[in-house]
């Protein structure tokens, strides 16, 4: 079975500082990994994905994530946080060998303080 | 380009009333379609997914049902709403190995 953990319920960071939002996953086969952002009362917006290839993936709004197979992690990072990055972030996994379902983590609320 | 539309955006319904939330996708054919529910602004619960017309898979037994009468149309329904059906409902489609979401529908059952 697939599962995703986001160990931090809340992450606080000062504007201009680097940010990291953590994600670990568990799948039986090969993972497809995703990050999404949700602003209040809005749908989820796709940020980036890892399918294959380079372990460092770059996405929208200056975000990037690193796939680490040995640690089964896919942490989201940004070198310099903006106040406008404050939102709810979701990590998701799809096990390519086991169907069409995407499993989402519980979400991490990021607050960037001015 | 592909777009997804979901309506109504907000809905207040009395307990015991019926429900119909509609979702349509443009710019693609035969997409995988999904209904998720998000409670308390946090985790997503997969309710239904569909890989084609008339093909519905239910992930959680509950008071809701889904239908796909046309290739790019996905409908979430209930015959009698419960208070526990309140939440934020999200439709999504899969394109290029990625899932994309609509703007969501807020349902409040009173």
Coordinates of N, CA and C in Angstrom, one line a residue:
Chain A
X1 N 0.8 -1.2 0.0 CA 0.0 0.0 0.0 C 0.9 1.2 0.0
X2 N 0.3 2.3 -0.6 CA 1.1 3.5 -0.7 C 0.7 4.4 0.6
X3 N 1.7 5.2 1.0 CA 1.5 6.1 2.1 C 2.4 7.3 2.0
X4 N 2.0 8.4 2.5 CA 2.8 9.6 2.6 C 2.8 10.2 3.9
X5 N 3.9 10.6 4.5 CA 4.0 11.3 5.8 C 4.6 12.6 5.6
X6 N 4.0 13.6 6.2 CA 4.6 14.9 6.4 C 4.7 15.2 7.8
X7 N 5.9 15.0 8.4 CA 6.0 14.9 9.8 C 5.8 16.3 10.6
X8 N 5.8 17.4 9.8 CA 5.6 18.7 10.5 C 4.2 19.2 10.1
X9 N 3.5 19.5 11.2 CA 2.1 20.0 11.0 C 2.2 21.5 10.6
X10 N 3.3 22.1 11.1 CA 3.4 23.6 10.9 C 4.9 23.9 10.7
X11 N 5.2 24.7 9.8 CA 6.6 25.2 9.6 C 6.6 26.7 9.6
X12 N 7.4 27.3 10.4 CA 7.5 28.8 10.5 C 8.9 29.2 10.0
X13 N 9.0 30.2 9.2 CA 10.3 30.6 8.7 C 10.2 32.1 8.5
X14 N 11.3 32.8 8.7 CA 11.4 34.2 8.4 C 11.6 34.5 6.9
X15 N 11.0 35.6 6.5 CA 11.1 36.0 5.1 C 12.6 36.2 4.7
X16 N 12.9 35.6 3.6 CA 14.3 35.7 3.1 C 15.2 34.5 3.5
X17 N 14.7 33.7 4.5 CA 15.4 32.5 4.9 C 15.0 31.4 4.0
X18 N 15.9 30.4 4.0 CA 15.5 29.1 3.2 C 14.5 28.4 4.0
X19 N 13.6 27.7 3.2 CA 12.6 26.9 3.8 C 12.7 25.4 3.3
X20 N 12.3 24.5 4.2 CA 12.2 23.1 3.8 C 10.9 22.6 4.4
X21 N 10.1 21.9 3.6 CA 8.9 21.1 4.0 C 9.2 19.7 3.7
X22 N 9.1 18.8 4.8 CA 9.5 17.5 4.6 C 8.4 16.5 4.2
X23 N 8.8 15.5 3.5 CA 7.9 14.5 3.0 C 8.6 13.1 2.9
X24 N 8.0 12.1 3.4 CA 8.6 10.7 3.2 C 7.4 9.9 2.7
X25 N 7.8 8.8 2.0 CA 6.7 8.0 1.3 C 7.0 6.6 1.5
X26 N 6.0 5.8 1.1 CA 6.2 4.3 1.1 C 5.4 3.8 0.0
X27 N 6.0 3.1 -0.9 CA 5.3 2.4 -2.1 C 6.0 1.1 -2.3
X28 N 5.3 0.2 -3.0 CA 5.8 -1.1 -3.3 C 6.6 -1.1 -4.5
X29 N 6.3 -0.2 -5.5 CA 7.0 -0.2 -6.7 C 7.7 1.1 -6.9
X30 N 7.7 1.7 -8.1 CA 8.4 2.9 -8.5 C 7.5 4.1 -8.2
X31 N 8.0 5.1 -7.4 CA 7.1 6.2 -7.0 C 7.1 7.3 -8.1
X32 N 6.0 7.9 -8.3 CA 5.9 9.2 -8.9 C 5.5 10.1 -7.7
X33 N 6.3 11.2 -7.6 CA 6.1 12.1 -6.4 C 5.8 13.5 -6.8
X34 N 4.9 14.2 -6.0 CA 4.4 15.5 -6.4 C 4.3 16.4 -5.1
X35 N 4.4 17.7 -5.4 CA 4.1 18.7 -4.4 C 3.0 19.6 -5.0
X36 N 2.1 19.9 -4.0 CA 1.0 20.9 -4.4 C 0.9 21.9 -3.3
X37 N 0.4 23.1 -3.7 CA 0.2 24.2 -2.7 C -1.3 24.5 -2.7
X38 N -1.8 24.9 -1.6 CA -3.3 25.3 -1.5 C -3.3 26.6 -0.7
X39 N -3.9 27.6 -1.3 CA -4.2 28.8 -0.6 C -5.6 28.8 -0.1
X40 N -6.0 29.6 0.9 CA -7.3 29.5 1.5 C -8.5 29.5 0.5
X41 N -9.3 28.5 0.7 CA -10.6 28.4 0.0 C -10.3 28.2 -1.5
X42 N -9.2 27.6 -1.9 CA -8.9 27.4 -3.3 C -8.6 25.9 -3.5
X43 N -8.6 25.5 -4.7 CA -8.1 24.1 -5.0 C -6.6 24.0 -4.9
X44 N -6.1 22.8 -5.0 CA -4.7 22.5 -4.9 C -4.0 22.9 -6.3
X45 N -2.9 23.6 -6.2 CA -2.1 23.9 -7.4 C -0.9 23.1 -7.5
X46 N -0.6 22.5 -8.6 CA 0.6 21.7 -8.9 C 1.8 22.6 -8.8
X47 N 2.9 22.1 -8.1 CA 4.1 22.8 -8.0 C 5.2 22.1 -8.8
X48 N 5.4 20.8 -8.6 CA 6.5 20.1 -9.2 C 6.2 18.6 -9.0
X49 N 7.0 17.8 -9.8 CA 6.9 16.4 -9.7 C 8.2 15.7 -10.1
X50 N 8.4 14.5 -9.5 CA 9.5 13.6 -9.9 C 8.9 12.4 -10.5
X51 N 9.4 12.1 -11.7 CA 8.9 10.9 -12.4 C 10.1 10.0 -12.5
X52 N 11.2 10.5 -13.1 CA 12.4 9.8 -13.3 C 13.5 10.8 -13.7
X53 N 14.8 10.3 -13.7 CA 15.8 11.2 -14.1 C 16.5 11.9 -12.9
X54 N 16.9 13.1 -13.1 CA 17.6 13.9 -12.1 C 16.8 14.0 -10.8
X55 N 17.5 13.7 -9.7 CA 16.9 13.7 -8.4 C 16.4 15.0 -7.9
X56 N 17.0 16.1 -8.5 CA 16.6 17.5 -8.1 C 15.7 18.0 -9.1
X57 N 14.5 18.3 -8.6 CA 13.4 18.8 -9.5 C 13.1 20.2 -9.2
X58 N 13.0 21.0 -10.3 CA 12.7 22.4 -10.1 C 11.2 22.6 -10.6
X59 N 10.5 23.5 -9.8 CA 9.1 23.7 -10.2 C 8.8 25.2 -10.2
X60 N 7.5 25.4 -10.0 CA 7.0 26.8 -10.0 C 7.4 27.6 -8.8
X61 N 7.4 29.0 -9.0 CA 7.6 29.9 -7.9 C 8.9 29.8 -7.2
X62 N 9.9 29.2 -7.9 CA 11.2 29.1 -7.3 C 11.4 27.9 -6.3
X63 N 10.4 27.0 -6.3 CA 10.5 25.8 -5.4 C 11.3 24.7 -6.1
X64 N 11.9 23.8 -5.3 CA 12.5 22.7 -5.8 C 12.4 21.6 -4.8
X65 N 12.6 20.3 -5.3 CA 12.5 19.2 -4.4 C 13.6 18.2 -4.8
X66 N 14.0 17.4 -3.8 CA 15.1 16.4 -4.0 C 14.5 15.0 -3.7
X67 N 14.6 14.2 -4.7 CA 14.2 12.8 -4.5 C 15.4 12.0 -3.9
X68 N 15.1 11.3 -2.8 CA 16.2 10.5 -2.1 C 15.6 9.1 -2.0
X69 N 16.0 8.2 -2.8 CA 15.5 6.9 -2.8 C 15.8 6.1 -1.6
X70 N 17.1 6.3 -1.1 CA 17.5 5.5 0.1 C 16.8 5.9 1.3
X71 N 16.4 7.2 1.4 CA 15.7 7.7 2.6 C 14.2 7.8 2.3
X72 N 13.8 7.4 1.2 CA 12.4 7.5 0.7 C 11.8 8.9 1.1
X73 N 12.5 9.9 0.7 CA 12.1 11.2 1.0 C 12.0 12.1 -0.3
X74 N 11.2 13.2 -0.2 CA 11.0 14.1 -1.3 C 10.7 15.4 -0.6
X75 N 11.7 16.1 -0.1 CA 11.5 17.3 0.7 C 11.5 18.5 -0.3
X76 N 10.6 19.4 0.0 CA 10.4 20.6 -0.8 C 11.2 21.7 -0.2
X77 N 11.9 22.5 -1.1 CA 12.8 23.5 -0.6 C 12.7 24.8 -1.5
X78 N 13.1 25.9 -0.8 CA 13.1 27.2 -1.5 C 14.3 28.0 -0.9
X79 N 15.2 28.5 -1.7 CA 16.3 29.2 -1.1 C 16.0 30.5 -0.2
X80 N 14.9 31.2 -0.7 CA 14.6 32.4 0.0 C 13.0 32.6 0.1
X81 N 12.5 32.4 1.3 CA 11.0 32.4 1.4 C 10.4 33.8 1.3
X82 N 9.2 33.8 0.7 CA 8.4 35.1 0.6 C 7.2 34.9 1.5
X83 N 6.7 36.1 2.0 CA 5.5 36.0 2.8 C 4.3 35.4 2.0
X84 N 4.3 35.6 0.7 CA 3.3 35.1 -0.2 C 3.4 33.6 -0.3
X85 N 4.5 32.9 0.1 CA 4.6 31.5 0.1 C 3.7 30.8 1.3
X86 N 3.2 31.6 2.2 CA 2.4 31.1 3.3 C 1.2 30.4 2.7
X87 N 1.1 29.1 3.0 CA 0.0 28.3 2.5 C 0.1 26.9 3.1
X88 N -0.8 26.1 2.6 CA -0.8 24.7 3.0 C -0.2 23.8 1.8
X89 N 0.8 23.0 2.2 CA 1.5 22.3 1.2 C 1.3 20.8 1.4
X90 N 1.0 20.1 0.2 CA 0.7 18.7 0.2 C 1.7 17.9 -0.6
X91 N 2.2 16.9 -0.1 CA 3.1 15.9 -0.8 C 2.1 14.8 -1.3
X92 N 2.4 14.2 -2.4 CA 1.6 13.1 -2.9 C 2.4 12.1 -3.6
X93 N 2.0 10.9 -3.7 CA 2.7 9.8 -4.3 C 1.7 9.0 -5.2
X94 N 2.2 8.5 -6.3 CA 1.5 7.5 -7.1 C 2.4 6.4 -7.3
X95 N 2.0 5.2 -7.0 CA 2.8 4.0 -7.3 C 2.4 3.6 -8.8
X96 N 3.4 3.8 -9.7 CA 3.1 3.6 -11.1 C 2.6 2.1 -11.4
X97 N 3.1 1.2 -10.6 CA 2.8 -0.2 -10.8 C 1.4 -0.6 -10.2
X98 N 0.8 0.3 -9.5 CA -0.4 -0.1 -8.8 C -1.6 0.8 -9.1
X99 N -1.8 1.2 -10.3 CA -3.1 1.8 -10.6 C -3.0 3.3 -10.7
X100 N -4.3 3.9 -10.6 CA -4.5 5.3 -11.0 C -4.5 6.2 -9.8
X101 N -4.4 5.7 -8.6 CA -4.6 6.5 -7.4 C -3.4 7.3 -6.9
X102 N -3.7 8.5 -6.5 CA -2.7 9.4 -5.9 C -3.0 9.4 -4.4
X103 N -2.0 9.2 -3.6 CA -2.2 9.3 -2.1 C -1.5 10.6 -1.6
X104 N -2.3 11.3 -0.9 CA -1.8 12.6 -0.4 C -1.4 12.5 1.1
X105 N -0.4 13.3 1.5 CA 0.0 13.5 2.9 C -1.0 14.4 3.6
X106 N -0.9 14.5 4.9 CA -1.8 15.3 5.7 C -1.7 16.8 5.5
X107 N -0.6 17.2 4.9 CA -0.4 18.7 4.7 C 0.4 19.3 5.7
X108 N 1.2 20.3 5.3 CA 2.0 21.1 6.2 C 1.7 22.6 6.0
X109 N 1.4 23.2 7.1 CA 1.1 24.7 7.0 C 2.4 25.5 7.1
X110 N 2.7 26.2 6.1 CA 3.9 27.1 6.1 C 3.5 28.5 6.4
X111 N 4.1 29.1 7.3 CA 4.0 30.5 7.7 C 5.3 31.2 7.5
X112 N 5.3 32.2 6.6 CA 6.5 33.0 6.4 C 6.3 34.3 7.1
X113 N 7.1 34.6 8.0 CA 6.9 35.8 8.9 C 7.7 36.9 8.3
X114 N 7.1 38.1 8.2 CA 7.8 39.3 7.6 C 8.9 39.8 8.6
Chain B
X1 N -5.1 24.1 -24.4 CA -4.7 23.7 -23.0 C -5.9 23.1 -22.3
X2 N -5.6 22.4 -21.2 CA -6.6 21.7 -20.4 C -7.1 22.6 -19.3
X3 N -8.4 22.6 -19.1 CA -9.0 23.3 -18.0 C -10.1 22.4 -17.3
X4 N -10.3 22.7 -16.0 CA -11.3 22.0 -15.2 C -12.2 23.0 -14.6
X5 N -13.5 22.7 -14.7 CA -14.5 23.6 -14.1 C -15.4 22.8 -13.1
X6 N -15.6 23.4 -12.0 CA -16.4 22.7 -10.9 C -17.4 23.7 -10.4
X7 N -18.6 23.2 -10.2 CA -19.7 24.1 -9.7 C -20.8 23.3 -9.0
X8 N -21.5 23.9 -8.0 CA -21.4 25.3 -7.6 C -20.2 25.5 -6.7
X9 N -19.7 26.7 -6.5 CA -18.6 27.0 -5.7 C -18.9 26.9 -4.2
X10 N -20.1 27.3 -3.8 CA -20.6 27.1 -2.5 C -22.0 26.6 -2.5
X11 N -22.4 25.9 -1.4 CA -23.7 25.3 -1.4 C -24.1 25.1 0.1
X12 N -25.3 25.6 0.5 CA -25.8 25.3 1.8 C -27.1 24.5 1.6
X13 N -27.1 23.3 2.2 CA -28.2 22.4 2.0 C -28.7 21.9 3.3
X14 N -30.0 21.7 3.5 CA -30.5 21.1 4.7 C -30.3 19.6 4.8
X15 N -30.2 19.1 6.0 CA -30.1 17.6 6.2 C -31.3 16.9 5.5
X16 N -30.9 15.9 4.8 CA -32.0 15.1 4.1 C -32.2 15.5 2.7
X17 N -31.7 16.6 2.2 CA -31.9 17.1 0.9 C -30.9 16.4 -0.1
X18 N -31.2 16.5 -1.4 CA -30.3 15.8 -2.4 C -29.1 16.8 -2.7
X19 N -28.1 16.2 -3.3 CA -26.9 16.9 -3.7 C -26.5 16.6 -5.1
X20 N -26.0 17.6 -5.8 CA -25.4 17.3 -7.1 C -24.3 18.3 -7.3
X21 N -23.0 17.9 -7.4 CA -21.9 18.7 -7.7 C -21.4 18.2 -9.1
X22 N -21.1 19.2 -9.9 CA -20.7 18.8 -11.3 C -19.3 19.3 -11.6
X23 N -18.6 18.5 -12.4 CA -17.2 18.8 -12.8 C -17.1 18.5 -14.3
X24 N -16.5 19.4 -15.1 CA -16.2 19.1 -16.5 C -14.8 19.5 -16.8
X25 N -14.2 18.8 -17.7 CA -12.8 19.0 -18.1 C -12.8 19.3 -19.6
X26 N -12.0 20.3 -20.0 CA -11.9 20.7 -21.4 C -10.4 20.5 -21.9
X27 N -10.3 20.2 -23.2 CA -9.0 20.2 -23.7 C -8.3 18.8 -23.7
X28 N -9.0 17.8 -23.3 CA -8.5 16.4 -23.2 C -9.6 15.4 -23.4
X29 N -9.2 14.2 -23.8 CA -10.3 13.2 -24.0 C -9.9 12.0 -23.1
X30 N -11.0 11.4 -22.6 CA -10.9 10.2 -21.8 C -9.9 10.3 -20.6
X31 N -10.0 11.4 -19.8 CA -9.1 11.6 -18.7 C -9.6 10.7 -17.5
X32 N -8.7 10.4 -16.7 CA -9.0 9.8 -15.4 C -9.6 11.0 -14.5
X33 N -10.7 10.7 -13.9 CA -11.4 11.8 -13.1 C -11.5 11.3 -11.6
X34 N -11.4 12.3 -10.7 CA -11.4 12.0 -9.3 C -12.3 13.0 -8.5
X35 N -12.9 12.5 -7.5 CA -13.6 13.3 -6.5 C -12.8 13.1 -5.1
X36 N -12.4 14.2 -4.5 CA -11.8 14.2 -3.2 C -12.6 15.0 -2.2
X37 N -12.6 14.7 -1.0 CA -13.2 15.6 0.1 C -12.1 16.0 1.0
X38 N -12.1 17.3 1.4 CA -11.1 17.8 2.3 C -11.9 18.3 3.5
X39 N -11.6 17.8 4.7 CA -12.3 18.2 5.9 C -11.4 19.0 6.7
X40 N -11.9 20.0 7.3 CA -11.1 20.9 8.3 C -9.9 21.4 7.7
X41 N -9.9 21.7 6.4 CA -8.8 22.4 5.7 C -7.5 21.6 5.7
X42 N -7.5 20.3 5.9 CA -6.3 19.5 5.9 C -6.3 18.4 4.9
X43 N -6.3 17.2 5.4 CA -6.1 16.0 4.5 C -7.1 15.8 3.5
X44 N -6.7 15.1 2.4 CA -7.6 14.8 1.3 C -8.0 13.4 1.4
X45 N -9.3 13.1 1.2 CA -9.8 11.8 1.2 C -10.4 11.5 -0.2
X46 N -9.8 10.5 -0.9 CA -10.3 10.1 -2.2 C -11.7 9.4 -2.0
X47 N -12.7 9.9 -2.7 CA -14.0 9.4 -2.7 C -14.3 8.4 -3.8
X48 N -14.1 8.9 -5.0 CA -14.3 8.2 -6.3 C -13.3 8.5 -7.3
X49 N -13.1 7.5 -8.2 CA -12.3 7.8 -9.4 C -12.9 7.1 -10.6
X50 N -12.6 7.6 -11.8 CA -13.2 7.0 -13.0 C -12.2 7.0 -14.1
X51 N -12.1 5.9 -14.7 CA -11.1 5.7 -15.9 C -11.9 5.8 -17.2
X52 N -13.2 5.9 -17.2 CA -13.9 6.0 -18.4 C -15.4 6.2 -18.2
X53 N -16.2 6.4 -19.2 CA -17.6 6.6 -19.1 C -18.3 5.4 -18.4
X54 N -19.1 5.7 -17.4 CA -19.8 4.6 -16.7 C -18.9 3.8 -15.8
X55 N -17.6 4.1 -15.7 CA -16.7 3.3 -14.9 C -16.3 4.1 -13.6
X56 N -16.9 3.6 -12.5 CA -16.7 4.4 -11.2 C -16.1 3.4 -10.2
X57 N -15.1 3.8 -9.5 CA -14.6 3.1 -8.4 C -14.8 3.9 -7.1
X58 N -15.3 3.2 -6.1 CA -15.6 3.9 -4.9 C -14.5 3.5 -3.9
X59 N -13.9 4.5 -3.2 CA -12.9 4.2 -2.3 C -13.4 4.1 -0.8
X60 N -14.5 4.8 -0.6 CA -15.0 4.9 0.8 C -16.5 4.7 0.8
X61 N -17.0 3.6 1.5 CA -18.4 3.5 1.5 C -19.1 4.6 2.3
X62 N -20.1 5.2 1.7 CA -20.7 6.4 2.4 C -22.0 6.8 1.7
X63 N -22.4 7.9 2.1 CA -23.7 8.4 1.6 C -23.7 9.1 0.3
X64 N -22.6 9.0 -0.4 CA -22.4 9.7 -1.7 C -22.3 8.7 -2.9
X65 N -22.5 9.1 -4.1 CA -22.3 8.3 -5.3 C -21.8 9.2 -6.3
X66 N -21.2 8.6 -7.4 CA -20.7 9.4 -8.5 C -21.1 8.8 -9.8
X67 N -21.1 9.6 -10.8 CA -21.5 9.1 -12.1 C -20.7 9.9 -13.2
X68 N -20.5 9.2 -14.3 CA -19.7 9.8 -15.4 C -20.6 9.6 -16.7
X69 N -21.5 10.4 -16.9 CA -22.4 10.2 -18.0 C -21.8 10.6 -19.4
X70 N -20.8 11.4 -19.4 CA -20.0 11.8 -20.6 C -18.6 11.7 -20.3
X71 N -17.8 11.7 -21.4 CA -16.3 11.5 -21.3 C -15.7 12.5 -20.3
X72 N -16.1 13.7 -20.4 CA -15.4 14.8 -19.6 C -16.3 15.4 -18.5
X73 N -17.3 14.6 -18.1 CA -18.2 15.1 -17.0 C -18.2 14.1 -15.9
X74 N -18.1 14.6 -14.7 CA -18.1 13.8 -13.5 C -19.0 14.4 -12.5
X75 N -19.9 13.7 -11.9 CA -21.0 14.2 -11.1 C -20.9 13.5 -9.7
X76 N -21.0 14.3 -8.7 CA -21.0 13.7 -7.3 C -22.4 14.0 -6.8
X77 N -23.1 12.9 -6.2 CA -24.5 13.1 -5.8 C -24.7 12.4 -4.5
X78 N -25.8 12.9 -3.9 CA -26.4 12.2 -2.7 C -27.9 12.3 -2.8
X79 N -28.6 11.3 -2.3 CA -30.0 11.3 -2.3 C -30.5 12.1 -1.0
X80 N -29.8 11.9 0.1 CA -30.1 12.5 1.4 C -28.9 12.9 2.1
X81 N -28.6 14.2 2.2 CA -27.4 14.6 2.9 C -27.4 14.5 4.4
X82 N -26.3 14.2 4.9 CA -26.1 14.1 6.4 C -25.2 15.3 6.8
X83 N -25.3 15.6 8.1 CA -24.4 16.7 8.6 C -22.9 16.4 8.3
X84 N -22.6 15.1 8.4 CA -21.2 14.7 8.2 C -20.7 14.9 6.8
X85 N -21.6 15.2 5.9 CA -21.2 15.4 4.5 C -20.6 16.7 4.2
X86 N -20.7 17.6 5.2 CA -20.1 19.0 5.1 C -18.6 18.9 4.8
X87 N -18.2 19.8 3.9 CA -16.7 19.8 3.6 C -16.4 20.5 2.3
X88 N -15.2 20.4 2.0 CA -14.7 21.0 0.7 C -14.5 19.9 -0.3
X89 N -15.2 19.9 -1.4 CA -15.1 18.8 -2.4 C -14.3 19.3 -3.6
X90 N -13.4 18.4 -4.0 CA -12.5 18.8 -5.0 C -12.6 17.8 -6.2
X91 N -12.8 18.2 -7.4 CA -12.7 17.4 -8.5 C -11.3 17.5 -9.1
X92 N -10.8 16.5 -9.8 CA -9.5 16.5 -10.4 C -9.5 15.6 -11.6
X93 N -8.5 15.9 -12.5 CA -8.3 15.0 -13.6 C -6.8 14.7 -13.7
X94 N -6.5 13.6 -14.4 CA -5.1 13.3 -14.6 C -4.7 13.6 -16.0
X95 N -3.6 14.4 -16.1 CA -3.0 14.7 -17.4 C -1.5 14.5 -17.4
X96 N -0.9 13.7 -18.2 CA 0.5 13.6 -18.3 C 1.1 13.1 -16.9
X97 N 0.5 12.1 -16.3 CA 1.0 11.6 -15.1 C 0.8 12.5 -13.9
X98 N 0.1 13.6 -14.1 CA 0.0 14.6 -13.0 C -1.5 14.8 -12.7
X99 N -1.9 15.0 -11.5 CA -3.3 15.3 -11.2 C -3.5 16.8 -11.0
X100 N -4.6 17.3 -11.6 CA -4.9 18.7 -11.6 C -6.3 18.9 -11.0
X101 N -6.4 19.9 -10.1 CA -7.6 20.1 -9.4 C -8.4 21.3 -9.9
X102 N -9.7 21.2 -9.6 CA -10.6 22.3 -9.8 C -10.5 23.2 -8.6
X103 N -11.3 24.3 -8.6 CA -11.3 25.2 -7.5 C -12.1 24.8 -6.3
X104 N -12.8 23.7 -6.4 CA -13.5 23.2 -5.2 C -14.9 23.7 -5.0
X105 N -15.6 22.9 -4.2 CA -17.0 23.3 -3.9 C -17.2 23.2 -2.4
X106 N -17.6 24.3 -1.7 CA -17.8 24.2 -0.3 C -19.3 23.8 -0.1
X107 N -19.4 22.7 0.7 CA -20.8 22.2 1.0 C -21.0 22.3 2.5
X108 N -22.0 23.0 2.9 CA -22.4 23.1 4.3 C -23.8 22.5 4.5
X109 N -23.9 21.5 5.3 CA -25.2 20.8 5.5 C -25.7 21.3 6.9
X110 N -26.9 21.9 6.9 CA -27.4 22.5 8.1 C -28.7 21.8 8.6

